[in-house]
């Protein structure tokens, strides 16, 4: 399909074309034969010299109050971040601010940001604000509120999806601007399912049935999943809630852990069974890049996880199957369909050295223009601005197998029940859950024994945090 030129591009290219045409015509026309002038007694007065065209004054340069300033930014390796990295020269040209962007893996980002903020460090001027860490970082005052900047610059916020702003508020103040509206979705090889006469799985039972039919190891594995402890706790609750369980009994009203209930055991058995039977990972620890590679290289068929990390699979420069995949809602369990959601943003640490310059970067990086370009020119589909999600360009690129990914994001936001994820203690709880599931996958413990141990440890985590728990637990 031909790329449609924007108005700016159209004017640019037609301007060059018109100029080229005029030059060509002027250069190729034959010289005209001069007409003889009859003699006359009256002398011809000399032609008046043309009035010289005034030379316009030199344009006043755009003020760059931060020219020469260098800021350091810490983010994780995701499609949006790679697009921002590519576009940084434009920001520097416009603002005079040089950006040293440090891109690290997700586990390193979690650890490095926690250390920097808790120690009151000043190494970075802007950093990723992580959904599940936001309350922990905002409450002690480790992050700079952005309200004064927003008011000064009269920056409108109504284009951001409300669900992506609310997690970054504490005591009425906004501490970050969001760049990803993360939701769990299911990416799958539509061509493989079509060849087998199968539809995209809609339930857990469907998922097992489809995997059984398309699983042909070692050439092709039906499934792949993250099993690294920092990542597994994002997709696992799809199964936990789908079987009627939850992390806590009734968050935020009753924070008693419920991680070894019959529902939790059944959910975990199903979750692990898919991995052990059909995943290319088997008992190995798989993280985001491993799963991306498995799908992109045509080795695996289905992945249920975060939409924001599917980007490389949809990039023809990185994927052998970019035109063969489709995306749909996560499968439903007996108790319903429960996609998980998250959002990440950009924050300014309390002790950052160049706060004003960092704010200019955040405004630019989360602007409608950059977010739209990151989706259309890049593969960042999980954008946070309504104007981008509802644009014709977005629909044209992200309608796969008749399904608009923007609609999937909206539906995930509507269905999700994630009150458990915003409590300050959840990162530690999620890590312990991930460790427990890893013990099951590796065969070190049975599902019941592993979940009993996780439940015991999480009860202690919540008690130590000062929560009043209700027996039985």
XYZ file of C-alpha atoms in Angstrom:
473
model
C 0.000 0.000 0.000
C 1.367 3.386 -0.958
C 2.221 5.723 1.863
C -0.032 8.738 1.911
C 1.911 11.997 1.983
C 1.153 14.513 4.655
C 0.332 18.083 3.655
C 3.839 19.162 4.691
C 5.448 16.385 2.669
C 3.182 17.160 -0.295
C 4.161 20.812 -0.293
C 7.790 19.883 0.116
C 7.872 17.491 -2.801
C 5.605 19.493 -5.112
C 7.692 22.571 -4.346
C 10.850 20.818 -5.517
C 9.026 19.408 -8.537
C 7.696 22.824 -9.544
C 11.133 24.374 -9.146
C 12.680 21.620 -11.234
C 10.117 22.098 -13.976
C 10.675 25.858 -14.213
C 14.434 25.402 -14.380
C 14.121 22.760 -17.066
C 11.866 24.882 -19.242
C 14.096 27.928 -18.907
C 17.221 25.969 -19.727
C 15.846 24.138 -22.788
C 13.876 26.888 -24.625
C 15.520 28.055 -27.907
C 16.826 31.622 -28.049
C 14.348 34.068 -29.673
C 15.333 35.874 -32.941
C 15.601 39.635 -32.238
C 13.131 41.903 -34.191
C 14.876 44.720 -36.196
C 14.177 48.234 -34.891
C 13.498 50.841 -37.655
C 15.707 53.940 -37.601
C 14.239 57.038 -35.992
C 15.408 60.566 -35.566
C 14.173 60.709 -32.039
C 16.668 59.144 -29.669
C 15.316 56.401 -27.448
C 15.594 57.394 -23.807
C 17.601 55.007 -21.696
C 15.645 52.435 -19.764
C 15.342 53.306 -16.126
C 17.332 51.099 -13.812
C 15.079 48.633 -11.999
C 14.352 49.336 -8.363
C 16.415 46.894 -6.352
C 14.414 44.332 -4.392
C 14.901 45.004 -0.724
C 16.805 42.230 1.064
C 14.736 40.910 3.959
C 16.359 41.249 7.332
C 17.966 38.162 8.796
C 15.381 36.091 10.702
C 15.549 36.408 14.446
C 16.852 33.116 15.808
C 14.448 31.101 17.949
C 15.405 31.538 21.596
C 17.061 28.476 23.088
C 17.385 29.237 26.793
C 18.746 25.736 27.474
C 21.322 25.703 24.676
C 24.397 23.828 25.839
C 22.527 21.943 28.578
C 22.952 18.179 28.753
C 20.425 15.989 30.546
C 20.612 12.300 31.412
C 17.537 10.108 30.956
C 17.012 6.483 32.067
C 14.484 4.252 30.266
C 13.976 0.592 29.346
C 14.299 -1.041 25.939
C 10.869 -0.757 24.302
C 9.709 0.266 20.802
C 8.653 3.740 21.979
C 12.017 4.363 23.624
C 13.896 3.325 20.506
C 11.803 5.741 18.454
C 12.553 8.563 20.906
C 16.245 7.713 20.663
C 16.065 8.006 16.866
C 14.224 11.352 17.043
C 16.494 12.984 19.661
C 18.493 15.042 17.113
C 15.261 16.856 16.256
C 14.713 17.743 19.906
C 18.286 18.936 20.301
C 18.035 21.051 17.148
C 14.824 22.696 18.370
C 15.749 23.192 22.026
C 19.527 23.192 22.220
C 19.308 20.464 24.878
C 21.503 17.420 24.417
C 20.044 14.190 25.786
C 22.140 11.285 27.015
C 19.601 8.462 26.888
C 20.547 5.335 28.814
C 18.499 2.314 27.731
C 18.581 -0.757 29.986
C 16.655 -4.003 30.384
C 13.465 -4.039 32.460
C 14.945 -5.789 35.535
C 17.892 -3.368 35.524
C 15.528 -0.398 35.194
C 13.536 -1.521 38.237
C 16.640 -1.902 40.374
C 18.503 1.158 39.123
C 15.547 3.526 39.481
C 14.769 2.263 42.977
C 18.353 2.842 44.104
C 18.578 6.287 42.497
C 15.338 7.593 43.988
C 15.599 6.056 47.448
C 19.141 7.378 47.842
C 18.156 10.877 46.721
C 20.555 10.660 43.787
C 21.058 13.308 41.110
C 22.549 11.200 38.319
C 19.451 11.415 36.118
C 17.283 14.368 35.161
C 14.371 12.265 33.894
C 13.474 8.618 34.401
C 10.721 6.141 33.661
C 7.880 6.221 36.186
C 6.715 2.627 36.609
C 3.047 1.862 37.296
C 3.535 -0.613 40.125
C 6.251 1.515 41.757
C 4.510 4.891 41.506
C 2.963 4.973 44.971
C 6.174 3.811 46.594
C 8.152 6.565 44.878
C 5.657 9.429 45.143
C 4.603 9.106 48.787
C 8.044 9.817 50.334
C 8.550 12.834 48.059
C 11.235 11.257 45.883
C 9.646 12.627 42.676
C 9.097 16.234 41.559
C 5.408 17.198 41.073
C 4.774 18.551 37.571
C 1.746 20.759 38.312
C 3.654 24.058 38.361
C 5.226 23.298 34.976
C 1.867 22.258 33.530
C 0.166 25.445 34.792
C 2.995 27.714 33.631
C 2.984 26.292 30.105
C -0.803 25.899 30.001
C -0.296 22.299 28.890
C -3.651 20.600 28.210
C -4.007 17.090 29.602
C -7.441 16.155 28.266
C -5.994 14.212 25.322
C -4.336 11.688 27.657
C -6.440 8.647 28.536
C -7.622 9.272 32.134
C -6.566 5.778 33.225
C -2.971 6.596 32.271
C -2.814 9.757 34.411
C -4.508 8.659 37.639
C -1.782 6.206 38.799
C 0.737 9.081 38.804
C -1.220 11.287 41.191
C -0.542 11.573 44.898
C -2.247 14.062 47.192
C -3.767 15.779 44.183
C -0.474 16.363 42.373
C 0.652 14.788 39.106
C 4.171 13.335 39.158
C 4.630 11.977 35.612
C 3.277 12.201 32.072
C 2.400 8.808 30.536
C 3.786 7.406 27.300
C 2.424 3.858 27.283
C -1.123 2.586 27.883
C -0.078 -0.962 28.565
C -2.541 -3.827 28.456
C -2.221 -7.557 28.128
C -3.307 -8.858 24.737
C -2.769 -12.008 22.704
C -0.565 -11.972 19.608
C -0.797 -15.046 17.397
C 0.182 -16.452 14.010
C -3.022 -15.962 12.072
C -1.646 -17.748 9.019
C -0.909 -20.882 11.048
C -4.384 -20.910 12.585
C -5.996 -20.271 9.196
C -4.127 -23.173 7.634
C -5.365 -25.430 10.449
C -8.934 -24.149 10.086
C -8.873 -22.623 13.569
C -10.142 -19.370 15.039
C -8.269 -17.237 17.578
C -8.789 -18.804 21.020
C -11.412 -16.994 23.076
C -11.222 -19.019 26.312
C -8.595 -20.901 28.301
C -10.090 -24.152 26.992
C -9.837 -22.864 23.418
C -6.213 -21.907 23.995
C -5.317 -25.435 25.077
C -7.187 -26.941 22.129
C -5.531 -24.641 19.580
C -2.072 -25.201 21.048
C -2.520 -28.959 20.881
C -3.364 -28.789 17.169
C -0.606 -26.429 15.994
C 2.209 -27.694 18.264
C 4.869 -29.371 16.084
C 8.197 -29.280 17.949
C 11.055 -28.825 17.402
C 10.237 -26.924 14.201
C 7.297 -25.011 15.662
C 6.092 -24.510 19.222
C 2.511 -23.481 19.839
C 3.185 -21.118 22.728
C 5.718 -18.915 24.444
C 5.624 -17.044 27.780
C 7.804 -14.930 30.012
C 8.925 -16.869 33.082
C 11.420 -14.355 34.506
C 10.150 -13.420 38.034
C 9.899 -9.692 37.282
C 7.730 -10.374 34.238
C 5.569 -13.396 35.009
C 3.367 -11.553 37.521
C 1.850 -9.432 34.723
C 0.207 -12.209 32.633
C -0.380 -14.710 35.489
C -3.264 -12.722 37.082
C -5.218 -13.165 33.817
C -5.542 -16.810 34.850
C -5.882 -16.113 38.577
C -8.816 -13.740 38.119
C -10.173 -15.802 35.236
C -10.662 -18.688 37.656
C -12.268 -16.427 40.270
C -9.238 -15.688 42.455
C -7.302 -12.525 43.267
C -4.000 -11.392 44.774
C -5.762 -9.866 47.811
C -9.245 -10.589 49.122
C -10.819 -7.219 48.295
C -8.269 -4.541 47.506
C -7.956 -1.841 48.744
C -10.538 -2.566 51.486
C -9.233 -5.971 52.551
C -5.564 -6.580 51.770
C -5.462 -10.150 53.073
C -3.453 -12.258 50.563
C -5.375 -15.069 48.814
C -2.608 -16.789 46.884
C -3.194 -20.444 47.830
C -6.965 -20.714 47.457
C -8.496 -23.489 45.314
C -9.004 -20.876 42.577
C -5.355 -19.828 42.722
C -4.184 -23.444 42.576
C -6.385 -24.252 39.566
C -5.290 -21.062 37.775
C -1.622 -21.789 38.337
C -1.949 -25.397 37.207
C -3.489 -24.176 33.944
C -0.938 -21.384 33.496
C 2.050 -23.691 34.078
C 0.566 -26.537 32.052
C 0.537 -24.375 28.910
C 4.192 -23.511 29.433
C 5.407 -27.029 30.117
C 3.397 -28.641 27.307
C 3.600 -26.104 24.522
C 6.123 -23.332 25.180
C 9.454 -23.185 23.398
C 10.924 -22.150 26.751
C 10.014 -25.375 28.542
C 11.634 -25.201 31.969
C 14.054 -22.437 30.965
C 13.781 -18.857 32.208
C 12.456 -16.749 29.327
C 12.367 -12.949 29.329
C 10.966 -10.396 26.864
C 13.698 -10.584 24.175
C 13.522 -14.392 24.156
C 9.774 -14.376 23.549
C 10.021 -11.663 20.898
C 12.660 -13.654 19.035
C 10.691 -16.898 19.235
C 7.655 -15.369 17.529
C 9.571 -13.104 15.135
C 11.734 -15.960 13.849
C 8.706 -18.144 13.184
C 9.414 -20.623 15.983
C 6.339 -20.011 18.190
C 2.674 -19.306 17.575
C 0.899 -17.620 20.510
C 2.002 -15.190 23.228
C -0.248 -13.637 25.900
C 1.482 -10.627 27.424
C 1.949 -6.845 27.291
C 0.967 -5.127 24.043
C 3.858 -2.688 24.331
C 6.454 -5.431 23.918
C 4.930 -6.917 20.757
C 6.429 -4.151 18.601
C 9.497 -5.972 17.190
C 7.266 -8.821 16.022
C 5.330 -6.325 13.878
C 8.456 -4.679 12.474
C 9.346 -6.076 9.023
C 12.981 -5.117 9.589
C 13.161 -7.386 12.651
C 10.532 -10.045 12.063
C 10.000 -12.793 9.519
C 6.288 -12.889 10.336
C 5.350 -9.193 10.587
C 2.570 -9.622 8.028
C 1.364 -12.939 9.430
C 0.382 -12.008 12.988
C -2.826 -10.662 14.498
C -3.738 -9.391 17.967
C -6.829 -10.087 20.038
C -8.120 -9.875 23.600
C -6.691 -12.285 26.160
C -8.693 -15.493 26.575
C -11.409 -15.704 29.225
C -11.666 -18.141 32.093
C -14.706 -19.625 33.862
C -15.107 -16.410 35.880
C -14.670 -14.045 32.929
C -12.079 -12.128 30.927
C -9.542 -10.130 32.925
C -6.850 -8.329 30.932
C -4.219 -6.610 33.014
C -3.278 -2.961 32.501
C -0.395 -0.711 33.420
C 1.020 2.614 32.382
C 4.511 4.034 32.454
C 5.538 7.649 32.172
C 8.383 10.119 32.522
C 9.251 11.660 35.869
C 11.777 14.154 37.250
C 13.641 12.927 40.353
C 13.512 15.220 43.370
C 17.234 16.021 43.244
C 17.656 16.251 39.461
C 20.215 18.894 38.446
C 18.426 20.152 35.315
C 14.715 20.049 36.118
C 13.601 22.757 33.709
C 15.437 21.184 30.788
C 14.093 17.756 31.792
C 10.566 19.168 31.664
C 11.129 20.377 28.113
C 12.184 16.855 27.169
C 9.130 15.291 28.861
C 6.765 17.699 27.098
C 8.313 16.837 23.756
C 8.533 13.064 24.318
C 4.883 12.763 25.410
C 3.487 15.224 22.871
C 0.739 14.130 20.483
C 3.150 14.524 17.565
C 5.875 12.268 18.964
C 3.442 9.660 20.252
C 1.695 9.564 16.891
C 4.953 9.266 15.012
C 6.154 6.537 17.375
C 3.045 4.574 16.406
C 2.942 5.316 12.678
C 6.657 5.507 11.853
C 7.560 2.992 14.568
C 5.680 0.114 16.215
C 4.511 1.715 19.480
C 0.820 0.821 19.347
C 0.095 1.260 23.082
C -0.073 5.054 22.978
C -1.637 7.186 25.727
C -3.367 9.888 23.689
C -6.932 9.554 22.457
C -6.241 11.692 19.387
C -3.691 9.132 18.199
C -5.747 6.024 19.004
C -8.748 7.417 17.113
C -6.801 8.735 14.113
C -7.254 7.352 10.600
C -3.523 6.701 10.328
C -3.560 4.570 13.491
C -6.570 2.584 12.289
C -4.940 2.017 8.907
C -1.765 0.608 10.428
C -3.128 -1.238 13.459
C -6.233 -2.917 12.116
C -5.123 -6.527 11.968
C -7.444 -9.282 10.777
C -10.306 -6.786 10.979
C -9.571 -5.826 14.600
C -8.472 -2.304 15.542
C -5.828 -2.513 18.265
C -7.039 0.828 19.637
C -10.400 -0.807 20.352
C -8.624 -3.651 22.163
C -6.857 -1.150 24.418
C -10.149 0.562 25.240
C -11.804 -2.780 26.000
C -8.916 -3.846 28.230
C -9.194 -0.618 30.204
C -12.903 -1.294 30.645
C -12.544 -4.918 31.786
C -9.433 -4.748 33.968
C -9.585 -5.158 37.756
C -6.128 -4.110 38.921
C -6.582 -2.371 42.280
C -4.015 -4.823 43.661
C -1.230 -3.484 41.442
C -1.128 0.070 42.790
C -0.444 -0.728 46.461
C 3.129 0.215 47.439
C 3.959 -3.340 48.483
C 2.948 -4.995 45.229
C 6.397 -4.934 43.578
C 7.758 -7.087 46.411
C 4.640 -9.272 46.343
C 4.856 -9.678 42.555
C 8.509 -10.659 42.775
C 7.678 -13.364 45.331
C 4.852 -14.679 43.137
C 7.239 -14.850 40.190
C 9.762 -16.802 42.232
C 7.096 -19.263 43.308
C 5.894 -19.894 39.771
C 9.503 -20.358 38.697
C 9.884 -23.084 41.328
C 6.847 -24.854 39.888
C 8.048 -24.629 36.280
C 11.498 -25.920 37.204
C 10.000 -28.859 39.128
C 11.399 -27.803 42.488
C 7.936 -27.668 44.107
C 4.382 -28.731 43.432
C 1.793 -26.049 42.713
C 0.259 -26.356 46.189
C 3.567 -26.347 48.051
C 4.870 -23.377 46.089
C 1.691 -21.326 46.583
C 1.527 -22.180 50.287
C 5.062 -20.822 50.677
C 4.217 -17.708 48.620
C 1.091 -17.089 50.700
C 3.043 -17.347 53.950
C 5.700 -14.903 52.789
C 3.226 -12.387 51.365
C 1.216 -12.425 54.606
C 4.401 -11.395 56.406
C 5.121 -8.689 53.818
C 1.675 -7.173 54.339
C 1.814 -7.451 58.142
C 5.208 -5.771 58.233
C 3.768 -2.974 56.097
C 1.141 -2.326 58.782
C -1.953 -3.838 57.178
C -4.602 -5.462 59.351
C -5.348 -8.845 57.816
C -8.513 -10.851 58.301
C -8.388 -14.536 59.071
C -8.432 -17.092 57.646
C -5.240 -16.556 55.744
